[in-house]
Amino acid sequence: MKILDTVIRVGAQRPFTVLHASDTHLTCADERDDARKLALAAVRAACFPEAEDCLRRLTALAQNEGLPVLHTGDLNDFVSFANLDASRAFTAAVDCFMAAGNHEFSLYVGEAWEDAAYRAQSLDRVQAAFTNDIRFCSRVMHGVNFIALDNSYYLIEPWQLERLKAEAAKGLPMVLLVHTPLYSAETLAVLRQNGRLRPEEPAYLMAVPEQEMRGYDDHRYRQQLADGTTREALEWICAQPLLKAVLTGHLHRDFEADITGTLRQYGVGCTTVRRIRFV
Ligand SMILES: [Fe+2]
């Protein structure tokens, strides 16, 4: 597990430290689930061999340093009894503030079109493993308002935008936790640096302009095309002076990129923990 130390200026009442992790992708399953889930777990465990060890190390780091964990989703690779047990154990062992990722609601990975109806099949069961509302929740620490917002299907829903606007009315500096990074021209440029993301590849960002989606295949285009509320939400976020930082994941890589001249987003990969000093 890699630790990155980062300082972010937000106007806190006093400096404080948190841990940001994302995309742990636990792949546990046992006899309580069916044979198909066990087979899936075996395949997916090979993709995320360090998941359980990373979660153990993250738990120890949070406990030893007495720090809260901000997790931006995909703690679980798929819904299983064993994964949800591990989530419950983690959120009981550390102070975890969580925003859902798309995999949180995956019954079997890649089996189905993932939308609100699909999420509804497991939402109550998944939510019960966490201590805050993983689709929208806010929490104030040292005068800074942290907002966990589930945008993991590349969409922000009208009720979420209304609640986001209500958070701004509190008048506190805000830090947004979202699973899917937000589109900005600089973010796209950062991801495309060194050819790691080719221009014809989907960017897996929220609210990418249609002219940047010309190379997407039909599936990724339909999956990632923003609706009106989502575009309005990004415009609002970009114009919101109280919003000081965005913490995100989904891309399975460490990155930082400006969203606007005064708002920057910070992503972490599956095996990285960012230890953030907010000042
Ligand atoms: Fe992920």
PDB file of N, CA and C and ligand atoms in Angstrom, residues 23 25 73-74 102-103 179 250 252, ligand 1:
ATOM      1  N   ASP A  23     -11.730   2.375  -4.235  1.00  0.00           N
ATOM      2  CA  ASP A  23     -11.580   1.241  -5.164  1.00  0.00           C
ATOM      3  C   ASP A  23     -10.763   0.085  -4.589  1.00  0.00           C
ATOM      4  N   HIS A  25     -11.999  -2.837  -3.867  1.00  0.00           N
ATOM      5  CA  HIS A  25     -12.468  -3.994  -4.645  1.00  0.00           C
ATOM      6  C   HIS A  25     -12.263  -5.332  -3.931  1.00  0.00           C
ATOM      7  N   GLY A  73     -15.689   4.837  -2.725  1.00  0.00           N
ATOM      8  CA  GLY A  73     -16.463   3.816  -3.406  1.00  0.00           C
ATOM      9  C   GLY A  73     -15.704   2.677  -4.041  1.00  0.00           C
ATOM     10  N   ASP A  74     -16.468   1.642  -4.406  1.00  0.00           N
ATOM     11  CA  ASP A  74     -15.931   0.356  -4.831  1.00  0.00           C
ATOM     12  C   ASP A  74     -15.086  -0.273  -3.718  1.00  0.00           C
ATOM     13  N   ASN A 102     -19.874   2.331  -8.290  1.00  0.00           N
ATOM     14  CA  ASN A 102     -20.757   1.503  -9.124  1.00  0.00           C
ATOM     15  C   ASN A 102     -20.711   0.033  -8.711  1.00  0.00           C
ATOM     16  N   HIS A 103     -19.521  -0.448  -8.306  1.00  0.00           N
ATOM     17  CA  HIS A 103     -19.421  -1.871  -7.946  1.00  0.00           C
ATOM     18  C   HIS A 103     -20.141  -2.203  -6.644  1.00  0.00           C
ATOM     19  N   HIS A 179     -17.462   9.137  -6.471  1.00  0.00           N
ATOM     20  CA  HIS A 179     -16.720   8.007  -7.024  1.00  0.00           C
ATOM     21  C   HIS A 179     -16.135   8.353  -8.402  1.00  0.00           C
ATOM     22  N   HIS A 250     -12.377   5.632  -8.985  1.00  0.00           N
ATOM     23  CA  HIS A 250     -12.939   5.040 -10.206  1.00  0.00           C
ATOM     24  C   HIS A 250     -11.911   4.702 -11.279  1.00  0.00           C
ATOM     25  N   HIS A 252      -8.714   4.023 -10.885  1.00  0.00           N
ATOM     26  CA  HIS A 252      -7.676   3.103 -10.420  1.00  0.00           C
ATOM     27  C   HIS A 252      -6.288   3.646 -10.714  1.00  0.00           C
TER      28      HIS A 252
HETATM   29 FE    FE B   1     -13.282   0.665  -9.143  1.00  0.00          FE
END
